[in-house]
Amino acid sequence: MPVMRPALLNPLFAPVSGLKGVGSKLGKLLTRLLRPAAADGQEARLVDLLYHLPSGLVDRSRRVTIASLPPEGIVTLEVTVGRHRAPPRGRNMPYRVEVFDGTGFMTLIYFKVFGDHVEKLLPEGERRFISGTVSWYDDLPQMAHPDYVVTAEAFAQLPMMEPVYPLMAGVPARLLAKAARAAVERLPELAEWQDAAWLARQQWPGFATALRLLHLPDTAAVLEASSPPRQRLAYDELLATQLALLLVRNRMKREAGRSLRGAGDIRTRLVAALPYHLTGAQTRSLSEILHDMADPSRMIRLLQGDVGAGKTVVALLALAAAVEAGAQGALMVPTEILARQHFASLTPLAAKAGLRLALLTGREKGRARDDTLTALAAGEIDILIGTHALFQEGVAFRDLGLAVIDEQHRFGVHQRLALQQKAGAAVDLLVMTATPIPRTLALTVYGDMDVSKLDEKPPGRQPIATRVLPLSRMDEVVTGLARAMRDGQRVYWVCPLVAESEQVDMAAAEQRFAALTQDFPGMVGLVHGRLRGAEKDAVMARFKAGEITLLVATTVIEVGVDVPEATIMVVENAERFGLAQLHQLRGRVGRGAASSSCLLLYQEPLGETARARLSILRESEDGFRIAEEDLRLRGAGEMLGTQQAGLPVLRLADLSVHGELLAAAHDDAALIMARDPQLATARGQALRVLLYLFEREEGLRFLGAG
Ligand code: ADP
Ligand code: MG
């Protein structure tokens, strides 16, 4: 059933260009500002404008005289208009108007004057109030293009407090403020969705009032993240997010699951074939997973474990249990490289235990693909490993019992929801992530998914020596690498993805490849996202086999790549990466018994925050600590690159400030779901509106019409 937005909200989802004073030109600019990454190419809408909150306030109430003008800033003063000095005809010079008060003179400056605009605005001898930014030239005060030039009557009508918005070049501040004011006027009356007692206790305003207070602020305090209207809106957004997660989860939980209980024979053989003992954390997590699988309700469990914690073998054993119970398993990973790597490393192990594995990615085509699909439908394949191609049309299992999604943070939230749907009704679900998501963020992504943690690394891992160096010391780095490579060490060299242009990024990686090839002829390989699959495989295989010893790469190797012989990781322009991402990259080394190192090369000059961030990596290898620190330094939105982390975009809530509200919103959502799972009560109806307002309506698809 399609979900239909209530008509009442339609005005808020109309394009901004329909607002008074916003034409198509400003509309385009606003779209770039407010919906930069909109995949749908849709124009910015009123809600986008409304959720773009002012970051500060211009206080025009600060009245000064010319003699007391400050060195800079916005001022308001009452003056008498003096002489006009128009530039000589045809000369490209500014138009000047002298003004004065009892204390001195100043000059108003206009570039590009059309017609008699300025003459009308500033009739000689009249008194005017002017407001704008003061500047100084040769000790003489000036004001270029005052924001306001008005008469005393008009001055009385002016907003003395004018909001300032986080801006994008090209969008005039006053137009943005005006557009936001116009949007506020279109806010419909909406029934309150928050619990009345809670609202009263918090002393929060209503939704529309909060937006009005923020877009028409009368004190700077109201704009602070901790102010009642900001908290109110943050809470609305967090509640919508939590509710949406619970709706989806409840729906999945309601679907009948099945009990998958194996005899243990395949697992026994697998464990016997492992060259190591499972860690305590692996054993514990596995038994939590097996317990859920044996339970007749559906499993939805997250296995969280830092890079290198050994999630893969836990997944394999869980999949084996599903096979023992007569069902099939699927292991889905985000990249082709990872799919092939898992397939290659698990196949020998599986063979010893009598498990039949197969691989399916976008690259398997024609006969081979048909054969795999036929075998899958006939139940002749026990475990299918692959990319999202696993859940594409035409892929039918005989009896899928357990689906494992590896490195789930690489899949967007929507993608994940879609996959969970596709995996089918009675399928148990295990998602695995290495992204160390701080507790506060974990709630926004997973709601209350059950979690198993691998909080212990396999024994014998050597610490990774991490160094932070400026790019200007490249020569030294190359000399050091030469020595290490002579000793047989293998090196990753990662070039940054700047995301703006893949073309440019590739060029940078190719250039680095060319330069390093000069230094190390015949020993360097290159892999990036544009290579065809087979080419990628060939390069990875040669690196794994030691035929090449230095691998230049983009972040395609970030996730899951396992070449235990590699011991050195160089990251170029490390300051451009998220800390979590750097931690992932670093996790590519330190996988074998030899000691490893990581060189983070940065572009000078390095800002203070950037320096602090990089030094966290030098000090810690604990992914959770790194993530918490990163969150503290940068705020949630930026932390992992929202897109990449599969985090929902939060527009009003800032988890570094509103983190505590998240826990409350989570409990609130759980209570709502317990009391009114169909959102059928009056409050339930209002909550549906809230979900639409924050575009979290996907969860409503599972409910009856309201
Ligand atoms: P991740 O959790 O990052 O997916 P992997 O599953 O790729 O980690 O495991 C990292 C490496 O650790 C692999 O080479 C794997 O064989 C090895 N490993 C896993 N469990 C253990 C263990 N209990 N003892 C020793 N090595 C282990
Ligand atoms: Mg892994």
Short mmCIF file of C-alpha atoms in Angstrom, two decimals, residues 107-481:
data_model
loop_
_atom_site.label_atom_id
_atom_site.label_comp_id
_atom_site.label_asym_id
_atom_site.label_seq_id
_atom_site.Cartn_x
_atom_site.Cartn_y
_atom_site.Cartn_z
CA THR A 107 30.54 57.85 3.55
CA LEU A 108 28.00 55.46 2.12
CA ILE A 109 29.25 53.60 -0.92
CA TYR A 110 27.31 52.05 -3.78
CA PHE A 111 28.86 50.04 -6.55
CA LYS A 112 26.78 49.69 -9.70
CA VAL A 113 23.97 52.16 -9.31
CA PHE A 114 21.00 51.95 -11.61
CA GLY A 115 19.04 55.08 -12.46
CA ASP A 116 18.16 57.39 -9.61
CA HIS A 117 17.79 54.63 -7.03
CA VAL A 118 20.23 56.12 -4.55
CA GLU A 119 18.97 59.66 -5.02
CA LYS A 120 15.46 58.53 -4.12
CA LEU A 121 16.70 56.48 -1.21
CA LEU A 122 18.80 59.28 0.27
CA PRO A 123 17.38 62.71 -0.45
CA GLU A 124 19.86 65.38 0.52
CA GLY A 125 19.10 67.10 3.84
CA GLU A 126 16.69 64.39 5.10
CA ARG A 127 17.14 62.29 8.19
CA ARG A 128 17.45 58.54 7.77
CA PHE A 129 18.16 55.52 9.82
CA ILE A 130 20.84 53.34 8.30
CA SER A 131 21.96 49.89 9.32
CA GLY A 132 24.81 47.88 7.89
CA THR A 133 28.42 46.82 8.20
CA VAL A 134 30.95 49.48 9.01
CA SER A 135 34.43 49.50 7.49
CA TRP A 136 37.32 51.94 7.62
CA TYR A 137 39.38 53.47 4.86
CA ASP A 138 42.29 55.74 5.75
CA ASP A 139 40.79 56.23 9.21
CA LEU A 140 37.52 57.34 7.66
CA PRO A 141 34.37 55.34 8.39
CA GLN A 142 32.40 53.89 5.49
CA MET A 143 29.44 51.69 4.88
CA ALA A 144 29.08 49.86 1.59
CA HIS A 145 25.52 49.04 0.54
CA PRO A 146 23.75 49.53 3.87
CA ASP A 147 21.32 46.71 4.69
CA TYR A 148 18.66 49.27 5.50
CA VAL A 149 18.10 52.94 4.73
CA VAL A 150 14.74 53.93 6.16
CA THR A 151 12.73 56.77 7.55
CA ALA A 152 11.93 57.01 11.26
CA GLU A 153 8.44 55.51 10.74
CA ALA A 154 9.77 52.58 8.75
CA PHE A 155 12.53 52.13 11.28
CA ALA A 156 9.95 51.53 13.98
CA GLN A 157 8.67 48.58 11.92
CA LEU A 158 12.04 46.93 11.31
CA PRO A 159 12.95 43.71 13.08
CA MET A 160 15.70 44.78 15.45
CA MET A 161 16.86 41.21 15.76
CA GLU A 162 17.61 39.65 12.42
CA PRO A 163 18.48 35.98 12.15
CA VAL A 164 21.66 35.00 10.37
CA TYR A 165 21.71 31.68 8.58
CA PRO A 166 24.55 29.33 7.81
CA LEU A 167 25.04 30.58 4.32
CA MET A 168 26.11 29.52 0.96
CA ALA A 169 27.88 31.94 -1.31
CA GLY A 170 25.42 33.57 -3.63
CA VAL A 171 22.39 33.51 -1.36
CA PRO A 172 21.87 37.01 0.00
CA ALA A 173 21.37 36.78 3.75
CA ARG A 174 18.33 39.01 3.85
CA LEU A 175 16.57 37.09 1.11
CA LEU A 176 17.13 33.85 2.96
CA ALA A 177 15.74 35.38 6.14
CA LYS A 178 12.76 36.72 4.27
CA ALA A 179 12.08 33.40 2.58
CA ALA A 180 12.26 31.65 5.94
CA ARG A 181 9.79 34.13 7.39
CA ALA A 182 7.43 33.49 4.50
CA ALA A 183 7.77 29.74 5.06
CA VAL A 184 6.93 30.13 8.74
CA GLU A 185 3.72 31.86 7.75
CA ARG A 186 2.66 28.80 5.80
CA LEU A 187 2.95 26.48 8.79
CA PRO A 188 -0.42 24.80 9.24
CA GLU A 189 -2.03 24.19 12.61
CA LEU A 190 -1.01 20.68 13.57
CA ALA A 191 -2.37 18.56 16.39
CA GLU A 192 0.22 18.08 19.14
CA TRP A 193 1.98 14.71 18.94
CA GLN A 194 4.05 14.99 22.07
CA ASP A 195 2.83 13.74 25.39
CA ALA A 196 1.17 16.67 27.16
CA ALA A 197 2.68 15.96 30.57
CA TRP A 198 6.17 15.64 29.12
CA LEU A 199 5.81 18.88 27.17
CA ALA A 200 4.65 20.71 30.25
CA ARG A 201 7.48 19.35 32.33
CA GLN A 202 10.04 20.39 29.73
CA GLN A 203 8.32 23.74 29.19
CA TRP A 204 8.70 23.31 25.49
CA PRO A 205 6.67 25.24 22.93
CA GLY A 206 4.64 23.57 20.18
CA PHE A 207 6.22 22.57 16.88
CA ALA A 208 5.07 25.57 14.84
CA THR A 209 5.76 27.97 17.68
CA ALA A 210 9.27 26.61 18.06
CA LEU A 211 9.97 27.19 14.37
CA ARG A 212 8.52 30.67 14.61
CA LEU A 213 10.63 31.49 17.65
CA LEU A 214 13.77 30.36 15.87
CA HIS A 215 13.18 32.04 12.54
CA LEU A 216 11.98 35.26 14.15
CA PRO A 217 14.31 35.28 17.14
CA ASP A 218 14.27 38.06 19.66
CA THR A 219 17.28 37.02 21.69
CA ALA A 220 20.48 35.24 20.78
CA ALA A 221 19.82 32.78 23.60
CA VAL A 222 16.87 31.25 21.80
CA LEU A 223 19.21 30.07 19.04
CA GLU A 224 21.43 28.09 21.33
CA ALA A 225 21.18 24.35 20.96
CA SER A 226 19.97 23.97 24.51
CA SER A 227 17.10 26.46 24.24
CA PRO A 228 13.54 25.14 24.67
CA PRO A 229 12.53 25.55 21.00
CA ARG A 230 15.73 23.91 19.76
CA GLN A 231 15.26 21.04 22.19
CA ARG A 232 11.66 20.68 21.20
CA LEU A 233 12.51 20.32 17.53
CA ALA A 234 15.46 18.04 18.20
CA TYR A 235 13.18 15.84 20.24
CA ASP A 236 10.58 15.78 17.46
CA GLU A 237 13.18 14.62 15.01
CA LEU A 238 14.62 12.01 17.34
CA LEU A 239 11.19 10.67 18.21
CA ALA A 240 10.31 10.39 14.53
CA THR A 241 13.54 8.49 13.92
CA GLN A 242 13.02 6.10 16.80
CA LEU A 243 9.41 5.51 15.98
CA ALA A 244 10.24 4.71 12.37
CA LEU A 245 12.86 2.19 13.43
CA LEU A 246 10.49 0.52 15.85
CA LEU A 247 7.68 0.33 13.31
CA VAL A 248 9.92 -1.54 10.92
CA ARG A 249 11.35 -3.72 13.61
CA ASN A 250 7.99 -4.60 15.13
CA ARG A 251 6.66 -5.51 11.80
CA MET A 252 9.58 -7.86 11.23
CA LYS A 253 9.30 -9.33 14.70
CA ARG A 254 5.62 -10.02 14.18
CA GLU A 255 6.34 -12.13 11.18
CA ALA A 256 6.51 -15.68 12.26
CA GLY A 257 10.07 -16.83 12.55
CA ARG A 258 11.23 -20.38 12.70
CA SER A 259 13.40 -22.40 14.95
CA LEU A 260 16.77 -23.25 13.44
CA ARG A 261 18.49 -25.78 15.61
CA GLY A 262 21.34 -27.83 14.22
CA ALA A 263 22.94 -31.01 15.48
CA GLY A 264 26.36 -29.37 15.61
CA ASP A 265 28.22 -31.80 13.38
CA ILE A 266 29.24 -29.31 10.70
CA ARG A 267 30.28 -26.76 13.31
CA THR A 268 32.42 -29.34 15.07
CA ARG A 269 34.26 -30.08 11.84
CA LEU A 270 34.71 -26.38 11.08
CA VAL A 271 36.10 -25.59 14.50
CA ALA A 272 38.46 -28.54 14.22
CA ALA A 273 39.71 -27.21 10.90
CA LEU A 274 40.42 -23.71 12.22
CA PRO A 275 44.10 -22.94 12.76
CA TYR A 276 43.24 -21.13 16.01
CA HIS A 277 40.91 -21.26 18.99
CA LEU A 278 37.88 -19.03 19.14
CA THR A 279 38.20 -16.14 21.54
CA GLY A 280 35.88 -15.89 24.52
CA ALA A 281 34.00 -13.07 22.85
CA GLN A 282 33.52 -15.11 19.68
CA THR A 283 32.19 -18.08 21.65
CA ARG A 284 29.84 -15.88 23.65
CA SER A 285 28.51 -14.01 20.62
CA LEU A 286 28.02 -17.25 18.74
CA SER A 287 25.98 -18.76 21.53
CA GLU A 288 23.80 -15.63 21.68
CA ILE A 289 23.21 -15.94 17.96
CA LEU A 290 22.50 -19.68 18.12
CA HIS A 291 20.07 -19.10 20.94
CA ASP A 292 18.12 -16.57 18.85
CA MET A 293 18.16 -18.87 15.85
CA ALA A 294 16.79 -21.78 17.88
CA ASP A 295 14.04 -19.55 19.20
CA PRO A 296 10.87 -19.68 17.09
CA SER A 297 10.62 -15.89 16.76
CA ARG A 298 12.60 -14.08 14.18
CA MET A 299 16.19 -13.08 14.92
CA ILE A 300 17.30 -9.52 14.22
CA ARG A 301 20.72 -9.25 15.77
CA LEU A 302 23.70 -6.99 15.31
CA LEU A 303 27.20 -8.34 15.71
CA GLN A 304 29.46 -5.45 16.48
CA GLY A 305 33.19 -5.93 16.55
CA ASP A 306 36.14 -3.74 15.85
CA VAL A 307 38.22 -4.27 12.75
CA GLY A 308 40.02 -7.59 12.90
CA ALA A 309 37.97 -8.87 15.83
CA GLY A 310 37.09 -11.97 13.82
CA LYS A 311 33.48 -11.55 12.81
CA THR A 312 33.72 -13.66 9.68
CA VAL A 313 34.23 -16.96 11.45
CA VAL A 314 31.32 -16.25 13.79
CA ALA A 315 29.14 -15.66 10.75
CA LEU A 316 30.36 -18.87 9.13
CA LEU A 317 29.54 -20.92 12.21
CA ALA A 318 26.08 -19.39 12.48
CA LEU A 319 25.50 -20.12 8.79
CA ALA A 320 26.68 -23.67 9.37
CA ALA A 321 24.10 -24.07 12.13
CA ALA A 322 21.39 -23.00 9.68
CA VAL A 323 22.62 -25.62 7.22
CA GLU A 324 22.66 -28.29 9.91
CA ALA A 325 19.01 -27.44 10.51
CA GLY A 326 18.31 -28.18 6.85
CA ALA A 327 18.13 -24.58 5.63
CA GLN A 328 20.39 -22.41 3.46
CA GLY A 329 22.41 -19.34 4.34
CA ALA A 330 23.40 -16.11 2.61
CA LEU A 331 26.34 -13.84 3.34
CA MET A 332 26.02 -10.42 1.78
CA VAL A 333 28.90 -7.96 1.64
CA PRO A 334 29.10 -4.43 0.23
CA THR A 335 31.88 -4.86 -2.32
CA GLU A 336 32.88 -7.23 -5.01
CA ILE A 337 36.43 -7.48 -3.67
CA LEU A 338 35.17 -8.50 -0.28
CA ALA A 339 32.77 -11.07 -1.71
CA ARG A 340 35.57 -12.72 -3.63
CA GLN A 341 37.88 -12.57 -0.68
CA HIS A 342 35.37 -14.21 1.64
CA PHE A 343 34.60 -16.84 -0.95
CA ALA A 344 38.27 -17.62 -1.49
CA SER A 345 39.16 -17.78 2.19
CA LEU A 346 36.09 -19.69 3.35
CA THR A 347 35.97 -22.27 0.57
CA PRO A 348 38.86 -24.48 1.82
CA LEU A 349 37.48 -24.41 5.34
CA ALA A 350 33.96 -25.16 4.18
CA ALA A 351 35.19 -28.03 2.02
CA LYS A 352 36.63 -29.76 5.06
CA ALA A 353 33.26 -29.57 6.77
CA GLY A 354 31.25 -30.61 3.75
CA LEU A 355 29.63 -27.21 3.22
CA ARG A 356 28.83 -26.18 -0.33
CA LEU A 357 29.57 -22.52 -1.02
CA ALA A 358 28.85 -20.46 -4.11
CA LEU A 359 29.53 -16.91 -5.20
CA LEU A 360 27.09 -14.49 -6.78
CA THR A 361 27.87 -10.90 -7.67
CA GLY A 362 26.97 -8.59 -10.50
CA ARG A 363 29.83 -10.12 -12.44
CA GLU A 364 28.56 -13.66 -12.48
CA LYS A 365 26.77 -13.85 -15.79
CA GLY A 366 25.46 -16.22 -18.40
CA ARG A 367 25.80 -19.96 -17.98
CA ALA A 368 27.75 -19.83 -14.74
CA ARG A 369 25.12 -17.63 -13.15
CA ASP A 370 22.27 -19.78 -14.42
CA ASP A 371 23.96 -22.87 -13.03
CA THR A 372 24.39 -21.23 -9.65
CA LEU A 373 20.75 -20.15 -9.57
CA THR A 374 19.55 -23.61 -10.54
CA ALA A 375 21.68 -25.24 -7.87
CA LEU A 376 20.47 -22.68 -5.34
CA ALA A 377 16.83 -23.39 -6.09
CA ALA A 378 17.48 -27.12 -5.90
CA GLY A 379 19.14 -26.79 -2.52
CA GLU A 380 22.51 -27.95 -3.83
CA ILE A 381 24.20 -24.84 -2.51
CA ASP A 382 24.36 -24.42 1.25
CA ILE A 383 25.72 -20.91 1.55
CA LEU A 384 25.63 -18.20 -1.06
CA ILE A 385 28.17 -15.41 -0.75
CA GLY A 386 27.83 -12.20 -2.70
CA THR A 387 27.03 -8.54 -3.05
CA HIS A 388 23.53 -7.07 -3.07
CA ALA A 389 23.06 -9.11 -6.24
CA LEU A 390 22.04 -11.84 -3.78
CA PHE A 391 18.68 -10.28 -3.29
CA GLN A 392 18.01 -9.32 -6.83
CA GLU A 393 15.15 -10.58 -8.87
CA GLY A 394 15.47 -14.10 -10.11
CA VAL A 395 17.53 -15.26 -7.15
CA ALA A 396 15.50 -17.91 -5.37
CA PHE A 397 16.73 -20.05 -2.53
CA ARG A 398 15.19 -23.43 -1.89
CA ASP A 399 14.95 -22.55 1.78
CA LEU A 400 16.81 -19.53 3.10
CA GLY A 401 17.08 -19.69 6.88
CA LEU A 402 19.73 -17.13 7.82
CA ALA A 403 20.94 -14.00 6.06
CA VAL A 404 24.13 -12.33 7.25
CA ILE A 405 24.87 -8.77 6.13
CA ASP A 406 28.53 -7.95 6.60
CA GLU A 407 29.93 -4.46 7.10
CA GLN A 408 26.41 -3.17 7.14
CA HIS A 409 27.53 0.42 7.66
CA ARG A 410 28.33 0.56 3.98
CA PHE A 411 24.71 0.06 3.13
CA GLY A 412 22.40 3.03 3.52
CA VAL A 413 19.50 2.81 5.91
CA HIS A 414 16.99 2.60 3.09
CA GLN A 415 18.98 -0.09 1.36
CA ARG A 416 19.13 -2.02 4.59
CA LEU A 417 15.39 -1.79 5.15
CA ALA A 418 14.76 -2.91 1.60
CA LEU A 419 17.08 -5.86 2.02
CA GLN A 420 15.50 -6.87 5.27
CA GLN A 421 12.18 -6.90 3.50
CA LYS A 422 13.52 -8.90 0.60
CA ALA A 423 15.28 -11.42 2.77
CA GLY A 424 11.77 -12.64 3.35
CA ALA A 425 9.51 -13.46 6.19
CA ALA A 426 10.90 -16.22 8.28
CA VAL A 427 14.56 -15.51 7.60
CA ASP A 428 16.75 -14.83 10.60
CA LEU A 429 18.93 -11.79 10.19
CA LEU A 430 22.41 -11.10 11.47
CA VAL A 431 24.05 -7.82 10.56
CA MET A 432 27.70 -7.25 11.27
CA THR A 433 29.51 -3.99 11.55
CA ALA A 434 33.02 -2.91 12.33
CA THR A 435 32.12 0.73 12.47
CA PRO A 436 32.52 1.56 16.08
CA ILE A 437 29.36 3.52 16.52
CA PRO A 438 29.11 5.31 19.85
CA ARG A 439 26.17 4.33 21.97
CA THR A 440 24.27 7.51 21.25
CA LEU A 441 24.50 6.99 17.52
CA ALA A 442 23.82 3.27 17.69
CA LEU A 443 20.33 4.04 18.92
CA THR A 444 19.58 6.22 15.94
CA VAL A 445 20.65 3.51 13.55
CA TYR A 446 19.53 0.32 15.15
CA GLY A 447 16.81 1.29 17.56
CA ASP A 448 16.79 -1.59 19.95
CA MET A 449 18.18 -4.31 17.75
CA ASP A 450 19.73 -7.03 19.87
CA VAL A 451 23.47 -6.63 19.98
CA SER A 452 26.36 -9.04 20.41
CA LYS A 453 29.77 -7.56 20.89
CA LEU A 454 33.18 -8.88 20.00
CA ASP A 455 35.03 -6.83 22.56
CA GLU A 456 38.18 -8.92 22.54
CA LYS A 457 40.68 -9.31 19.75
CA PRO A 458 42.31 -12.57 18.79
CA PRO A 459 45.49 -13.05 20.78
CA GLY A 460 48.95 -12.24 19.51
CA ARG A 461 48.06 -9.07 17.63
CA GLN A 462 50.87 -6.56 17.67
CA PRO A 463 50.07 -2.93 18.26
CA ILE A 464 50.24 -0.80 15.11
CA ALA A 465 52.77 2.00 15.37
CA THR A 466 51.01 5.06 14.04
CA ARG A 467 52.81 8.18 12.92
CA VAL A 468 51.46 11.50 11.73
CA LEU A 469 53.67 13.30 9.18
CA PRO A 470 53.37 16.24 6.80
CA LEU A 471 53.28 15.42 3.09
CA SER A 472 56.41 17.51 2.71
CA ARG A 473 58.35 14.62 4.22
CA MET A 474 57.36 12.34 1.35
CA ASP A 475 60.99 11.67 0.39
CA GLU A 476 61.75 10.26 3.81
CA VAL A 477 58.65 8.11 3.65
CA VAL A 478 59.66 6.69 0.28
CA THR A 479 63.18 5.95 1.56
CA GLY A 480 61.69 4.18 4.57
CA LEU A 481 59.40 2.14 2.35
#
